[in-house]
């Protein structure tokens, strides 16, 4: 109970970071709101199939991967978080997230974690 309280207080005080990813997990836990890529492209929404159709990574196929809106994510354990782009000529691109390097991070617990 004390640990939960400490974690909740730390989260509320903003010491946890959602602007970086954990290299050990390749950012599969990243739940920040970055929605642009290293190449400067805007991310395509995960539930959209325009301009790039993708049935392999969607909120339905990966319900615990955080595939909401058009945020950078890593549902396939790629090198780091990435997204489909809104540019018809560029299907995917990595996102410009730095590694956390020991900085604490958090993610919301899913029902699978409990």
PDB file of C-alpha atoms in Angstrom:
ATOM      1  CA  UNK A   1       0.000   0.000   0.000  1.00  0.00           C
ATOM      2  CA  UNK A   2       2.858   2.400   0.805  1.00  0.00           C
ATOM      3  CA  UNK A   3       4.500   1.652  -2.550  1.00  0.00           C
ATOM      4  CA  UNK A   4       1.263   2.377  -4.399  1.00  0.00           C
ATOM      5  CA  UNK A   5       0.935   5.655  -2.514  1.00  0.00           C
ATOM      6  CA  UNK A   6       4.516   6.637  -3.344  1.00  0.00           C
ATOM      7  CA  UNK A   7       4.028   5.805  -7.007  1.00  0.00           C
ATOM      8  CA  UNK A   8       0.789   7.765  -7.155  1.00  0.00           C
ATOM      9  CA  UNK A   9       2.408  10.786  -5.503  1.00  0.00           C
ATOM     10  CA  UNK A  10       5.404  10.581  -7.818  1.00  0.00           C
ATOM     11  CA  UNK A  11       3.158  10.377 -10.871  1.00  0.00           C
ATOM     12  CA  UNK A  12       1.136  13.356  -9.701  1.00  0.00           C
ATOM     13  CA  UNK A  13       4.242  15.399  -8.998  1.00  0.00           C
ATOM     14  CA  UNK A  14       5.457  14.853 -12.549  1.00  0.00           C
ATOM     15  CA  UNK A  15       8.744  13.085 -11.845  1.00  0.00           C
ATOM     16  CA  UNK A  16       7.807  10.211 -14.111  1.00  0.00           C
ATOM     17  CA  UNK A  17       8.542  10.830 -17.761  1.00  0.00           C
ATOM     18  CA  UNK A  18       6.505  10.060 -20.839  1.00  0.00           C
ATOM     19  CA  UNK A  19       8.881  11.890 -23.181  1.00  0.00           C
ATOM     20  CA  UNK A  20      11.381   9.057 -23.461  1.00  0.00           C
ATOM     21  CA  UNK A  21      11.380   5.274 -23.877  1.00  0.00           C
ATOM     22  CA  UNK A  22      13.009   2.430 -21.992  1.00  0.00           C
ATOM     23  CA  UNK A  23      15.708   0.846 -24.196  1.00  0.00           C
ATOM     24  CA  UNK A  24      15.364  -2.484 -22.365  1.00  0.00           C
ATOM     25  CA  UNK A  25      11.808  -2.851 -23.682  1.00  0.00           C
ATOM     26  CA  UNK A  26      12.375  -0.936 -26.928  1.00  0.00           C
ATOM     27  CA  UNK A  27       9.620   1.425 -25.864  1.00  0.00           C
ATOM     28  CA  UNK A  28       6.772  -1.074 -25.880  1.00  0.00           C
ATOM     29  CA  UNK A  29       5.564   0.631 -22.677  1.00  0.00           C
ATOM     30  CA  UNK A  30       5.672   4.171 -24.126  1.00  0.00           C
ATOM     31  CA  UNK A  31       2.302   5.920 -23.699  1.00  0.00           C
ATOM     32  CA  UNK A  32       3.211   9.532 -24.398  1.00  0.00           C
ATOM     33  CA  UNK A  33       1.528  11.772 -26.942  1.00  0.00           C
ATOM     34  CA  UNK A  34       4.291  12.326 -29.506  1.00  0.00           C
ATOM     35  CA  UNK A  35       2.708  12.103 -32.973  1.00  0.00           C
ATOM     36  CA  UNK A  36       5.472  13.103 -35.386  1.00  0.00           C
ATOM     37  CA  UNK A  37       8.419  11.151 -36.751  1.00  0.00           C
ATOM     38  CA  UNK A  38      12.163  11.585 -37.092  1.00  0.00           C
ATOM     39  CA  UNK A  39      11.575  12.536 -40.721  1.00  0.00           C
ATOM     40  CA  UNK A  40       9.092  15.226 -39.708  1.00  0.00           C
ATOM     41  CA  UNK A  41       5.990  13.320 -40.822  1.00  0.00           C
ATOM     42  CA  UNK A  42       2.685  13.413 -38.969  1.00  0.00           C
ATOM     43  CA  UNK A  43       1.602  10.034 -37.646  1.00  0.00           C
ATOM     44  CA  UNK A  44      -1.478   8.360 -39.099  1.00  0.00           C
ATOM     45  CA  UNK A  45      -4.156   7.376 -36.586  1.00  0.00           C
ATOM     46  CA  UNK A  46      -3.883   3.704 -35.671  1.00  0.00           C
ATOM     47  CA  UNK A  47      -7.564   3.100 -36.464  1.00  0.00           C
ATOM     48  CA  UNK A  48      -7.274   4.777 -39.885  1.00  0.00           C
ATOM     49  CA  UNK A  49      -6.349   2.959 -43.073  1.00  0.00           C
ATOM     50  CA  UNK A  50      -5.638   6.051 -45.137  1.00  0.00           C
ATOM     51  CA  UNK A  51      -3.207   6.571 -46.702  1.00  0.00           C
ATOM     52  CA  UNK A  52      -1.697   3.283 -45.466  1.00  0.00           C
ATOM     53  CA  UNK A  53      -3.847   0.216 -44.969  1.00  0.00           C
ATOM     54  CA  UNK A  54      -2.604  -1.936 -42.114  1.00  0.00           C
ATOM     55  CA  UNK A  55      -4.460  -4.870 -40.675  1.00  0.00           C
ATOM     56  CA  UNK A  56      -1.516  -6.199 -38.678  1.00  0.00           C
ATOM     57  CA  UNK A  57      -1.337  -3.345 -36.112  1.00  0.00           C
ATOM     58  CA  UNK A  58      -4.634  -1.859 -35.017  1.00  0.00           C
ATOM     59  CA  UNK A  59      -6.418  -1.187 -31.719  1.00  0.00           C
ATOM     60  CA  UNK A  60      -8.465  -4.341 -32.374  1.00  0.00           C
ATOM     61  CA  UNK A  61      -5.515  -6.626 -33.114  1.00  0.00           C
ATOM     62  CA  UNK A  62      -3.367  -5.280 -30.239  1.00  0.00           C
ATOM     63  CA  UNK A  63      -5.759  -4.042 -27.535  1.00  0.00           C
ATOM     64  CA  UNK A  64      -3.054  -3.660 -24.854  1.00  0.00           C
ATOM     65  CA  UNK A  65      -0.500  -1.839 -27.043  1.00  0.00           C
ATOM     66  CA  UNK A  66      -1.959   1.638 -26.502  1.00  0.00           C
ATOM     67  CA  UNK A  67      -2.758   2.160 -30.167  1.00  0.00           C
ATOM     68  CA  UNK A  68      -4.947   5.191 -29.642  1.00  0.00           C
ATOM     69  CA  UNK A  69      -5.092   8.385 -31.649  1.00  0.00           C
ATOM     70  CA  UNK A  70      -2.017   8.894 -33.831  1.00  0.00           C
ATOM     71  CA  UNK A  71       0.604   8.563 -31.104  1.00  0.00           C
ATOM     72  CA  UNK A  72       3.978   6.882 -31.550  1.00  0.00           C
ATOM     73  CA  UNK A  73       3.921   3.299 -30.273  1.00  0.00           C
ATOM     74  CA  UNK A  74       5.868   0.054 -30.599  1.00  0.00           C
ATOM     75  CA  UNK A  75       3.421  -2.858 -30.890  1.00  0.00           C
ATOM     76  CA  UNK A  76       5.931  -5.134 -32.649  1.00  0.00           C
ATOM     77  CA  UNK A  77       9.068  -4.601 -30.518  1.00  0.00           C
ATOM     78  CA  UNK A  78      10.786  -2.673 -33.302  1.00  0.00           C
ATOM     79  CA  UNK A  79      13.961  -0.727 -32.439  1.00  0.00           C
ATOM     80  CA  UNK A  80      11.926   2.045 -30.745  1.00  0.00           C
ATOM     81  CA  UNK A  81       8.445   3.612 -31.008  1.00  0.00           C
ATOM     82  CA  UNK A  82       7.251   4.331 -34.539  1.00  0.00           C
ATOM     83  CA  UNK A  83       4.085   5.042 -36.484  1.00  0.00           C
ATOM     84  CA  UNK A  84       2.467   4.889 -39.888  1.00  0.00           C
ATOM     85  CA  UNK A  85       2.741   8.299 -41.546  1.00  0.00           C
ATOM     86  CA  UNK A  86       0.164  10.454 -43.297  1.00  0.00           C
ATOM     87  CA  UNK A  87       2.527  10.810 -46.270  1.00  0.00           C
ATOM     88  CA  UNK A  88       1.367   8.428 -49.037  1.00  0.00           C
ATOM     89  CA  UNK A  89       5.003   7.811 -50.060  1.00  0.00           C
ATOM     90  CA  UNK A  90       6.378   7.015 -46.577  1.00  0.00           C
ATOM     91  CA  UNK A  91       4.628   4.045 -44.921  1.00  0.00           C
ATOM     92  CA  UNK A  92       6.342   4.070 -41.491  1.00  0.00           C
ATOM     93  CA  UNK A  93       8.994   6.036 -39.675  1.00  0.00           C
ATOM     94  CA  UNK A  94      10.628   5.936 -36.259  1.00  0.00           C
ATOM     95  CA  UNK A  95       9.742   8.587 -33.702  1.00  0.00           C
ATOM     96  CA  UNK A  96      12.364  10.976 -32.285  1.00  0.00           C
ATOM     97  CA  UNK A  97      12.145   9.779 -28.693  1.00  0.00           C
ATOM     98  CA  UNK A  98      15.311   9.652 -26.605  1.00  0.00           C
ATOM     99  CA  UNK A  99      16.127   6.741 -24.330  1.00  0.00           C
ATOM    100  CA  UNK A 100      15.220   7.361 -20.685  1.00  0.00           C
ATOM    101  CA  UNK A 101      18.705   6.425 -19.365  1.00  0.00           C
ATOM    102  CA  UNK A 102      17.624   5.717 -15.817  1.00  0.00           C
ATOM    103  CA  UNK A 103      14.884   8.326 -15.649  1.00  0.00           C
ATOM    104  CA  UNK A 104      11.737   6.831 -14.155  1.00  0.00           C
ATOM    105  CA  UNK A 105       8.794   6.174 -16.397  1.00  0.00           C
ATOM    106  CA  UNK A 106       5.283   5.000 -15.938  1.00  0.00           C
ATOM    107  CA  UNK A 107       2.545   3.282 -17.857  1.00  0.00           C
ATOM    108  CA  UNK A 108      -1.040   2.574 -17.077  1.00  0.00           C
ATOM    109  CA  UNK A 109      -1.673  -0.948 -15.868  1.00  0.00           C
ATOM    110  CA  UNK A 110      -3.906  -3.065 -18.045  1.00  0.00           C
ATOM    111  CA  UNK A 111      -6.157  -5.776 -16.714  1.00  0.00           C
ATOM    112  CA  UNK A 112      -3.504  -8.291 -17.846  1.00  0.00           C
ATOM    113  CA  UNK A 113      -0.997  -6.741 -15.401  1.00  0.00           C
ATOM    114  CA  UNK A 114      -3.251  -7.113 -12.374  1.00  0.00           C
TER     115      UNK A 114
END
